[in-house]
Each structure stands twice: as structure tokens, then as C-alpha cells.
Coordinates of N, CA and C in Angstrom, one line a residue:
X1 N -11.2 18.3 -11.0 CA -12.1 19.1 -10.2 C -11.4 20.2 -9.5
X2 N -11.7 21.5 -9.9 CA -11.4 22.5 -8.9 C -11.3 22.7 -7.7
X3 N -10.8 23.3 -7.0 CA -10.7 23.5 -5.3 C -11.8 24.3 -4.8
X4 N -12.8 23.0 -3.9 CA -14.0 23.8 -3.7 C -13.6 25.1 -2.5
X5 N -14.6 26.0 -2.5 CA -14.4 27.5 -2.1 C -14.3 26.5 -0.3
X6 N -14.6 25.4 0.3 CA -15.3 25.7 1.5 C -13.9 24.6 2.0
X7 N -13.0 23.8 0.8 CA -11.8 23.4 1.3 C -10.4 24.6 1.1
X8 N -10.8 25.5 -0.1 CA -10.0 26.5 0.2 C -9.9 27.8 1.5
X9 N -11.3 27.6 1.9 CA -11.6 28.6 3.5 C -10.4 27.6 4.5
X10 N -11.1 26.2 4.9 CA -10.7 25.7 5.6 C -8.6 25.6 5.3
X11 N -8.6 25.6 4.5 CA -6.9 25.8 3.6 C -6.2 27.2 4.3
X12 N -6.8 28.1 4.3 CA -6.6 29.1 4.6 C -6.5 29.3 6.2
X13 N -7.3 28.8 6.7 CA -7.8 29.2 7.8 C -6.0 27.9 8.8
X14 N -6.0 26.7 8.3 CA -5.0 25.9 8.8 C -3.8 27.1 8.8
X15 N -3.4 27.3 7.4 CA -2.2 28.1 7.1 C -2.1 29.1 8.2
X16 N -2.7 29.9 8.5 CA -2.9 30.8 9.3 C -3.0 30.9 10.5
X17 N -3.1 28.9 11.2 CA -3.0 28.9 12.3 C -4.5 29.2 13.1
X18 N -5.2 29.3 12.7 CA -6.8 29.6 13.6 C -6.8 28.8 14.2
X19 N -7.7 29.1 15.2 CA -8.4 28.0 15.9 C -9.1 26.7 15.7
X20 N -9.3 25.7 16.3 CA -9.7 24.4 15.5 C -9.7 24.1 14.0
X21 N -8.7 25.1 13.7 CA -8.8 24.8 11.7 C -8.1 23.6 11.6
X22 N -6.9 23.1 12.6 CA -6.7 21.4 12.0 C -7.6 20.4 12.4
X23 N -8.2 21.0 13.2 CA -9.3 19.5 14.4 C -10.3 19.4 13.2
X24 N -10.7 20.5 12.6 CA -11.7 20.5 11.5 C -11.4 19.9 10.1
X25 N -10.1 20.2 9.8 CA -9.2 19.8 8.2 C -8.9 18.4 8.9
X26 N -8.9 17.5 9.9 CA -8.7 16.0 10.5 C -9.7 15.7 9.9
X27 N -11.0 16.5 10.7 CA -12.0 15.8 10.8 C -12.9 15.3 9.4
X28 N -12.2 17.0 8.5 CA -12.8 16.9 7.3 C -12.4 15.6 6.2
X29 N -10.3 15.3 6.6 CA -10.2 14.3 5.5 C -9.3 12.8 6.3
X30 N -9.8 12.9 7.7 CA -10.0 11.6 7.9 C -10.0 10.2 7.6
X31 N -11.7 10.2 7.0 CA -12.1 9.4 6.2 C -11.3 9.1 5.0
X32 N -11.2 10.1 4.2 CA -9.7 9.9 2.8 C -8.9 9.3 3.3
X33 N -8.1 9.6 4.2 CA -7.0 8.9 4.4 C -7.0 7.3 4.8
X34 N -7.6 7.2 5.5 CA -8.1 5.9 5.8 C -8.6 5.1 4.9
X35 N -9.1 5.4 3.9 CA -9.4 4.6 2.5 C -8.3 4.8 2.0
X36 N -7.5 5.5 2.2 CA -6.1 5.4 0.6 C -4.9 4.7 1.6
X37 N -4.9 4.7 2.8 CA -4.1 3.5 3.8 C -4.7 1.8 3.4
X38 N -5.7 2.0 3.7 CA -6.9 0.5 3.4 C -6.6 0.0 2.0
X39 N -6.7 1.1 0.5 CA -6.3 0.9 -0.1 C -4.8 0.2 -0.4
X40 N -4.4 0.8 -0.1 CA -2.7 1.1 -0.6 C -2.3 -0.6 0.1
X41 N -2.6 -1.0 0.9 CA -2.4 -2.3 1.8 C -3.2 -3.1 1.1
X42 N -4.0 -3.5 0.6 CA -5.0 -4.0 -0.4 C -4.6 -4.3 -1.4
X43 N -4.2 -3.3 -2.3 CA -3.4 -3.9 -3.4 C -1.6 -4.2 -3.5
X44 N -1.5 -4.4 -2.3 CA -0.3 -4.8 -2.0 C -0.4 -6.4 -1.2
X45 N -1.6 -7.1 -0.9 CA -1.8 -7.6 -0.6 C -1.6 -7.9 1.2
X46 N -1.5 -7.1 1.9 CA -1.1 -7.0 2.9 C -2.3 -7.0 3.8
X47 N -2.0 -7.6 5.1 CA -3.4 -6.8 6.0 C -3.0 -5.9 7.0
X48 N -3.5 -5.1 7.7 CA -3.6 -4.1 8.4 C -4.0 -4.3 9.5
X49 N -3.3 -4.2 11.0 CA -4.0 -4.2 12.6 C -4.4 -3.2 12.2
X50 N -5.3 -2.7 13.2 CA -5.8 -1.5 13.3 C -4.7 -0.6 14.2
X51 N -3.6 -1.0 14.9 CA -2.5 0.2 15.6 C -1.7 0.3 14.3
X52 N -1.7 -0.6 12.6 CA -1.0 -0.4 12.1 C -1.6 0.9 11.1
X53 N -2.9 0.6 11.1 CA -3.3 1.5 10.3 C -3.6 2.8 10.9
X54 N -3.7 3.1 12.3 CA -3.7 4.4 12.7 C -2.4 4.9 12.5
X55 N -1.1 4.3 12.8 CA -0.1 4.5 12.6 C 0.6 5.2 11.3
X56 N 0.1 4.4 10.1 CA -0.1 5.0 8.4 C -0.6 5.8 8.8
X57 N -2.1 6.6 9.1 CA -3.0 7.5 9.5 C -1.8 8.2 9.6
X58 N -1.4 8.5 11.2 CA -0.6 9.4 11.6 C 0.2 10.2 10.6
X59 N 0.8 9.0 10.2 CA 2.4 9.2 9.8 C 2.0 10.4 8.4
X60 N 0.8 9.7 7.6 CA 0.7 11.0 6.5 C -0.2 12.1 7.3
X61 N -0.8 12.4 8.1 CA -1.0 13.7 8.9 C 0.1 14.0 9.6
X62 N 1.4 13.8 9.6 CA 2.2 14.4 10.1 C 3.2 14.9 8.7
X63 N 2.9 14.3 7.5 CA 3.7 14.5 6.5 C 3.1 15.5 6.1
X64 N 1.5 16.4 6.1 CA 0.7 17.5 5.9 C 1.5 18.2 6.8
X65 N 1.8 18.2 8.3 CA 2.2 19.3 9.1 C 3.6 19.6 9.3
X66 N 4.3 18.7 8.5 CA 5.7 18.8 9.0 C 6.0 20.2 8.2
X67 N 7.4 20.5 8.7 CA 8.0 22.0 8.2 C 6.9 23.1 7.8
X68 N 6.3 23.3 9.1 CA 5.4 24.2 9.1 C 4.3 24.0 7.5
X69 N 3.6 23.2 7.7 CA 2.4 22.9 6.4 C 3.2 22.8 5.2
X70 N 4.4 22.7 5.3 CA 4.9 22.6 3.9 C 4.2 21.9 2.6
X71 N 4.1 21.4 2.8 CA 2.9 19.8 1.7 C 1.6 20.8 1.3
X72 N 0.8 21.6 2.3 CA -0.1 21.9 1.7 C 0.2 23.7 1.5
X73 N 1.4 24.3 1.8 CA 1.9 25.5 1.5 C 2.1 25.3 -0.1
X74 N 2.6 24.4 -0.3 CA 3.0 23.9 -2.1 C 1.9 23.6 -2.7
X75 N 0.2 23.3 -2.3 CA -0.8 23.2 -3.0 C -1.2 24.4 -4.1
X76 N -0.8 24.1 -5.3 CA -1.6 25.1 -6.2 C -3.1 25.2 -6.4
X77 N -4.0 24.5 -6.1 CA -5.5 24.9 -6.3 C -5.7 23.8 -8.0
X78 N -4.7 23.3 -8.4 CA -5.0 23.4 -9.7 C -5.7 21.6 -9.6
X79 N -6.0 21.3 -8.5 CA -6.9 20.2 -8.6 C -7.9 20.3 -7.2
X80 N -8.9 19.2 -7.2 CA -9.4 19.5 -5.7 C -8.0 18.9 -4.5
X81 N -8.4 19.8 -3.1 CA -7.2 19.2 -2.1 C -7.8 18.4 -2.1
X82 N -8.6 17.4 -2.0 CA -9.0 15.9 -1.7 C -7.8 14.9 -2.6
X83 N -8.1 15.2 -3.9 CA -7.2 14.7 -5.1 C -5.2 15.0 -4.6
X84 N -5.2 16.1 -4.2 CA -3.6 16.5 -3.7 C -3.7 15.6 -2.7
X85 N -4.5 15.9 -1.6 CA -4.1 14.8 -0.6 C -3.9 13.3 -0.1
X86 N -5.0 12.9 -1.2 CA -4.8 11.1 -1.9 C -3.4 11.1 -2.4
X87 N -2.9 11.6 -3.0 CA -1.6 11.6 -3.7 C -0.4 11.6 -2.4
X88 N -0.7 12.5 -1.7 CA 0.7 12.4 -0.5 C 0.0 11.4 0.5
X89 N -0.7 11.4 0.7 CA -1.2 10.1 2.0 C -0.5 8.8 1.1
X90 N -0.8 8.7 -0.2 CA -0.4 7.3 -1.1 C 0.9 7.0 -1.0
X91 N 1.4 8.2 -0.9 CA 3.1 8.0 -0.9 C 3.7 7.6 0.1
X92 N 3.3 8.5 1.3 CA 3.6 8.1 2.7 C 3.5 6.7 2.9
X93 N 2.0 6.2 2.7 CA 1.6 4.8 2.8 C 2.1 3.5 2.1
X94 N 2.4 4.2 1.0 CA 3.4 2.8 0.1 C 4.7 2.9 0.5
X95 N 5.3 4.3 0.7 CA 6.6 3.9 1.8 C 6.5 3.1 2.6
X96 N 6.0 3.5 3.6 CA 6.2 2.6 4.6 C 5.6 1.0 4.7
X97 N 4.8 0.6 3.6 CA 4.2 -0.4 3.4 C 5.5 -1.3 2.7
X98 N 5.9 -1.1 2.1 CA 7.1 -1.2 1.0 C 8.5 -1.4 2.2
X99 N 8.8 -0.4 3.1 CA 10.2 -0.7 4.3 C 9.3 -2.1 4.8
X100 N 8.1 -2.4 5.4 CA 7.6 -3.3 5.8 C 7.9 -4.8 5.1
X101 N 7.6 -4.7 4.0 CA 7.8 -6.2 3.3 C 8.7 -6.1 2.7
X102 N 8.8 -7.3 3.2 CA 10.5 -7.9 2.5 C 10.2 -9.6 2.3
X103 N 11.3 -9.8 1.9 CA 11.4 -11.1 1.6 C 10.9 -12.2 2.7
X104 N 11.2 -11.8 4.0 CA 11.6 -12.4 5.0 C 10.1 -13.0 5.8
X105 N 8.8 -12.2 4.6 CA 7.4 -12.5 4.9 C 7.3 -13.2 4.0
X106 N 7.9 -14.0 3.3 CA 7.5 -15.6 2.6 C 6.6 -16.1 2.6
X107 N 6.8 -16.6 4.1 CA 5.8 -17.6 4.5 C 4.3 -16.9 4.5
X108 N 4.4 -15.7 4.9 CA 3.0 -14.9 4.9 C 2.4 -14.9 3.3
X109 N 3.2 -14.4 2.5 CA 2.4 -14.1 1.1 C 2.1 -15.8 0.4
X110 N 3.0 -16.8 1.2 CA 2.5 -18.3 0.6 C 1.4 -18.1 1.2
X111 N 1.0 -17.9 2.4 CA -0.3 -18.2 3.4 C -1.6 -17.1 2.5
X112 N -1.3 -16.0 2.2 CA -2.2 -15.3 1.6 C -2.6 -16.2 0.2
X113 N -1.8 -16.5 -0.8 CA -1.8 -17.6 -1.5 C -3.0 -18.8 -1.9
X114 N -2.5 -19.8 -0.3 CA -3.0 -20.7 0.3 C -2.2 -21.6 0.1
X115 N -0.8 -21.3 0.3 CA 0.2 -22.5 0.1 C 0.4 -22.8 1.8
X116 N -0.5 -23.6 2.1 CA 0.2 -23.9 3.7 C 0.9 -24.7 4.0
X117 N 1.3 -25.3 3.1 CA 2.8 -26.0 3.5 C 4.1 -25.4 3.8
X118 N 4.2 -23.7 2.6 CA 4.8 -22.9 3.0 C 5.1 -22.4 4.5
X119 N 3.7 -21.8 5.0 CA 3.9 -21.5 6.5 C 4.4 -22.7 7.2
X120 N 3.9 -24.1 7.2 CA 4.2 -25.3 8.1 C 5.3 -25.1 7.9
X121 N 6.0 -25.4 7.0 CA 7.5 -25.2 6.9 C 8.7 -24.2 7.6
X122 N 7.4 -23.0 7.5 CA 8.7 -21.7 7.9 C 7.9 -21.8 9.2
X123 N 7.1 -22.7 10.1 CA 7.2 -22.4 11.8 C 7.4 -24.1 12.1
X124 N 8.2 -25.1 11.3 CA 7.9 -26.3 12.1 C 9.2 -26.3 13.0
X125 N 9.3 -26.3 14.3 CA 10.2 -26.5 15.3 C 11.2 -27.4 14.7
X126 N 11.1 -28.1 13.9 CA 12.2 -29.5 13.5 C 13.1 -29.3 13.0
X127 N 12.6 -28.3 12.2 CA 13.4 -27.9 10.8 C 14.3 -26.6 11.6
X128 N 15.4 -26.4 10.8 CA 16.0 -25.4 11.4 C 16.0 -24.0 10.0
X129 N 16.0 -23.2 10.8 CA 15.3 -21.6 9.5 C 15.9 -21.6 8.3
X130 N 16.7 -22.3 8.0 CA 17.9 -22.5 6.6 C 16.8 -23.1 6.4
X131 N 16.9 -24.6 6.5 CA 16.1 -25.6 5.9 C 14.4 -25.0 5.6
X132 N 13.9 -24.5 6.2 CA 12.5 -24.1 6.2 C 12.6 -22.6 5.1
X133 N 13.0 -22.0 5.1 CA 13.7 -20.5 4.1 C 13.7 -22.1 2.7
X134 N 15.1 -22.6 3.0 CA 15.1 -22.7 1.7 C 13.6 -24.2 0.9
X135 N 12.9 -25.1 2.1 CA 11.7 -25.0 1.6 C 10.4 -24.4 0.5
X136 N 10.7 -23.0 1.8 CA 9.7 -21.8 0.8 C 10.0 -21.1 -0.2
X137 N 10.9 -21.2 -0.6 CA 11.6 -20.7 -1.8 C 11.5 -21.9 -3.4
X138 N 11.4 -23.2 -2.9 CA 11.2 -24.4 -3.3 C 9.8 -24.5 -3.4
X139 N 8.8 -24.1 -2.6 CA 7.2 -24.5 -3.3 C 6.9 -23.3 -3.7
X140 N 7.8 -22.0 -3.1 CA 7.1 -20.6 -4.4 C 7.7 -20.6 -5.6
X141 N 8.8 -21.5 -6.0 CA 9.4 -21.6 -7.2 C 8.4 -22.9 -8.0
X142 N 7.9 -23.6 -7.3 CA 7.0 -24.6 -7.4 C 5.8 -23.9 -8.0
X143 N 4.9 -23.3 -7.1 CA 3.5 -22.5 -7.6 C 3.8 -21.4 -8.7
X144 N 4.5 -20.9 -8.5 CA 4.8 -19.8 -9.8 C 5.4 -20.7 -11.2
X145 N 5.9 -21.4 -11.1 CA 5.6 -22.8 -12.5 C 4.5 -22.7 -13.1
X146 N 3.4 -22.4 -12.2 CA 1.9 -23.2 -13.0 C 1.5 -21.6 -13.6
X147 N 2.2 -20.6 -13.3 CA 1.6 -19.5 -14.1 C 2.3 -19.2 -15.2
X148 N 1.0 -18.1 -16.2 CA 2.4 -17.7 -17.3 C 3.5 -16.6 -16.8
X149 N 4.5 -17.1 -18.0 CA 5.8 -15.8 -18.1 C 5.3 -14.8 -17.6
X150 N 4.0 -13.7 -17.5 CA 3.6 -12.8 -17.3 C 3.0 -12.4 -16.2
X151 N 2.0 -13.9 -15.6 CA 2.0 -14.1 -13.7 C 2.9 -13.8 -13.0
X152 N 3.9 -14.7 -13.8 CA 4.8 -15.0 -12.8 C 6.0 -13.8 -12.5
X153 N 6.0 -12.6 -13.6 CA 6.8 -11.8 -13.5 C 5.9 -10.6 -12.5
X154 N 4.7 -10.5 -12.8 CA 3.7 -9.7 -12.0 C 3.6 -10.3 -10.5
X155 N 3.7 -11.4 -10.5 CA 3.7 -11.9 -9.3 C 5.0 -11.8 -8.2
X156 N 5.9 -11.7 -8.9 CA 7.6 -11.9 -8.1 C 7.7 -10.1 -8.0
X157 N 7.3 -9.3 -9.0 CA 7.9 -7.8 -9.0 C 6.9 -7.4 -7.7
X158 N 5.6 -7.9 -7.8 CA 4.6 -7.2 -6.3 C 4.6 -8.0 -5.1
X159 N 4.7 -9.1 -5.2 CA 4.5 -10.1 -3.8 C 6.5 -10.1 -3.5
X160 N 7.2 -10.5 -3.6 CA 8.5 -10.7 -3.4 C 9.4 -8.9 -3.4
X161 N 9.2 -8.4 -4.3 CA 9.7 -6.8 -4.6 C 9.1 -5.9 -4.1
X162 N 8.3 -6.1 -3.8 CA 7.2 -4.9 -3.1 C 6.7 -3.7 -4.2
X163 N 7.1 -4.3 -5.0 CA 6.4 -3.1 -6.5 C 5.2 -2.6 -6.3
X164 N 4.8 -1.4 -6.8 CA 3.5 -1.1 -6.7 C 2.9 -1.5 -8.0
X165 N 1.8 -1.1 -8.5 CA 0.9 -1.5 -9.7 C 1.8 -0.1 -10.8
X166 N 1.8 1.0 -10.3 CA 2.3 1.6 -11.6 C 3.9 1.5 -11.6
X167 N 4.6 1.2 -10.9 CA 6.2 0.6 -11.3 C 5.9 -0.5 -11.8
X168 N 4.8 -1.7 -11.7 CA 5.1 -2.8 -12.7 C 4.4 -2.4 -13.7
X169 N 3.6 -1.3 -13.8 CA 2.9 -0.9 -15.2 C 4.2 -0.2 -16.0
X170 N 4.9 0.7 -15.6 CA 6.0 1.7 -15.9 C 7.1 0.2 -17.0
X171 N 7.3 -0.5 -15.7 CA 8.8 -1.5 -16.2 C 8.0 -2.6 -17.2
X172 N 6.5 -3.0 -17.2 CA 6.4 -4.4 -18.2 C 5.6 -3.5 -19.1
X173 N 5.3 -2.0 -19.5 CA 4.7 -1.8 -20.2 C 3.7 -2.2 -20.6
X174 N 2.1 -2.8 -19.5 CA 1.2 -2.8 -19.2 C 0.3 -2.0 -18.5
X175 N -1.5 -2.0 -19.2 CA -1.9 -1.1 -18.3 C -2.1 -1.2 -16.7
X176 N -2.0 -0.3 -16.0 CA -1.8 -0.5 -14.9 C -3.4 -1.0 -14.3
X177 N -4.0 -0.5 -14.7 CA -5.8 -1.3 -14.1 C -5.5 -2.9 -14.4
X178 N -4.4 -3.5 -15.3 CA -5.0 -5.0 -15.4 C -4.1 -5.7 -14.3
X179 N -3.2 -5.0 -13.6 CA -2.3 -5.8 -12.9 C -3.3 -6.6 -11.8
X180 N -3.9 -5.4 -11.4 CA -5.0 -6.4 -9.8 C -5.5 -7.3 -10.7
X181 N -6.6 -7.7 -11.8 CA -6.8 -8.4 -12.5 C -5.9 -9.8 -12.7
X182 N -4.6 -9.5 -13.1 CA -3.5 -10.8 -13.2 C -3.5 -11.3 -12.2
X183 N -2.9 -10.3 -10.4 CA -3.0 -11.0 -9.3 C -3.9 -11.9 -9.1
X184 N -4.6 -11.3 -9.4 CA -6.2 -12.3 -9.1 C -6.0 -13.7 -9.5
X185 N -6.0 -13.4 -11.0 CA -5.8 -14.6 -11.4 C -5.2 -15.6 -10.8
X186 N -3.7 -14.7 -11.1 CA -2.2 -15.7 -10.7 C -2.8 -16.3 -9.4
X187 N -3.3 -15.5 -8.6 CA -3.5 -16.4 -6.8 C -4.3 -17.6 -6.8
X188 N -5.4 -17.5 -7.4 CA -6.6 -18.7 -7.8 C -6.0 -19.8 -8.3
X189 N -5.1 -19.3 -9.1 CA -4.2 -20.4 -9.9 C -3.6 -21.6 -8.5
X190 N -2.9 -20.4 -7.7 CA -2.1 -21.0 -7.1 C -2.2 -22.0 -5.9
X191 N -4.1 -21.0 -5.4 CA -4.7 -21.9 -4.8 C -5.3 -23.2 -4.8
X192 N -5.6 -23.2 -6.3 CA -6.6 -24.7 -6.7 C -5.3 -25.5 -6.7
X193 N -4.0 -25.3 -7.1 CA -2.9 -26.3 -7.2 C -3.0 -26.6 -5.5
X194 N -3.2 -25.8 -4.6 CA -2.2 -26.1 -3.2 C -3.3 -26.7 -2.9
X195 N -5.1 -26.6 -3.0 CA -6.0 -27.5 -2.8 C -6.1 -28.6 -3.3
X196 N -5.9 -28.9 -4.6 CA -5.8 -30.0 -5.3 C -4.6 -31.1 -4.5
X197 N -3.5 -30.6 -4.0 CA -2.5 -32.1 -3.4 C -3.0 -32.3 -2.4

């Protein structure tokens, strides 16, 4: 889709510094941003406070204004800016989604899961953080058993690696629409086992 004439005014009008032209270019892609933050944490499996997601908010409206509009000085027109701007808010957001998780949220992605033994483990006062770490490492090596070769590699590159859907599409040479599809799966899987004991 082309660059409509009334986002290229408003384009114009930012560049130039006018009056309320960013209060209006907020106002106008707000909403975007906040669905491709929502997103971006969604298929990452993650949840979002709301100071976390104003905070993503921010951070890619500051990545539009930094070094004087540079981000949207580089816009060629050659798509709609709604489409350019999904694309840099996505990045911003999967960065910093990605410095966020690390290994060290185990116990959280068992809990997303429904392995709650995992979490009991990684907060039981008794146990000391060695022993509870190396627990959850023992029933996520446990639940990822019950999937295939191909769960379990989708499952370790995005929940443990912080992969996105097109780096594990890029590295297993799969289409990238079926990955949320596998998660799916793989989690159900993992649930009915942790319901079942």
C-alpha cells in the first residue's frame, strides 16, 4: 500500500517541526504501536504490566525521534508509514523483550506451561537456588521428552533463546506462520502431562 497523501502531510509537517505535528503523528499511531508491543510479547510468550508496556511504547517513539527524526527522515514512501512503522516499533520491541528473558525466568515459562512444580521448586525456602535451578532444568528436560524432535527444538530456540518466529523460521527452515501453531501444540502437550501427575 502506498503512502496515503494525509500521512505524508502529517510526515511533512513533523519533519519541519510544526506545531502539534508530533502530538497529532502520537495521536495518529499510538494505537499501532501498542498492538505491535502487545503483539511482539504474545508471541514471545511473555506478559506485559502496563508500566512495562508504556515503557516499550516509549522507547520506539523515542527511536522515531532520536537524531533529529532520523528513522522517519530515511522513510522512502515506497510502502504505507503505518507498514514502516510496524517494522521499527517491532524491532525496538523484540530488543528489548529479548535483553528481558533470559534463562534465569525458568520458572516463569514452566509456570506459563503449567509445570507448577517448576515454580514450587524455584521459590521453596528449603531448597537452596542451586538445588531448585537445577530441579527446573530436570522437569523442563522432563516435559520437553514428551514432544517431537521438532517441539522440542521450537520450543528451546523461543522459550529458553529468546528466538523470534522468523530466526527460528530462517535457522529450521520452516514456514514462519506454523511456529505459533507448534507452540501451541508443544504447550498443551506439556500441560495435560503436568495435569495428568
Amino acid at each position: 500500500m502506498a503512502l496515503s497523501e494525509i500521512d505524508r502531510h502529517l510526515l511533512e509537517r513533523c519533519l519541519a517541526r510544526k506545531p502539534r505535528a508530533w502530538e497529532d503523528f502520537v495521536d495518529r499511531f499510538m494505537g499501532l504501536v501498542v498492538h505491535v508491543v502487545n503483539h511482539s510479547a504474545q508471541s514471545r510468550s511473555m506478559r506485559l504490566t502496563p508500566d512495562e508496556r508504556e515503557d516499550l511504547c516509549a522507547e520506539a517513539f523515542l527511536a522515531f525521534v532520536r537524531d533529529d527524526f532520523a528513522v522517519l527522515r530515511r522513510f522512502r514512501g515506497q510502502s504505507s508509514l503505518a507498514t514502516y512503522l510496524t517494522v521499527i516499533a517491532r524491532r525496538v520491541a523484540v530488543k528489548r523483550l529479548i535483553e528481558q528473558k533470559s534463562p534465569a525466568r525458568l520458572g516463569d515459562i514452566a509456570a506459563e506451561v503449567g509445570a507448577a512444580p517448576l515454580a514450587a521448586a524455584a521459590h521453596n525456602g528449603r531448597q537452596s537456588s542451586d538445588a531448585a535451578a537445577l530441579d527446573n532444568r530436570e522437569e523442563v528436560a522432563r516435559l520437553l521428552e514428551l514432544l517431537s524432535p521438532a517441539e522440542q527444538e521450537v520450543v528451546r530456540m523461543h522459550h529458553l533463546e529468546g528466538k523470534s518466529y522468523s530466526q527460528i523460521s530462517r535457522e529450521l527452515g520452516m514456514p514462519e506462520n506454523s511456529i505459533g501453531p507448534l507452540l501451541s501444540r508443544a504447550r498443551d502437550k506439556m500441560r495435560a502431562a503436568e495435569n495428568a501427575r
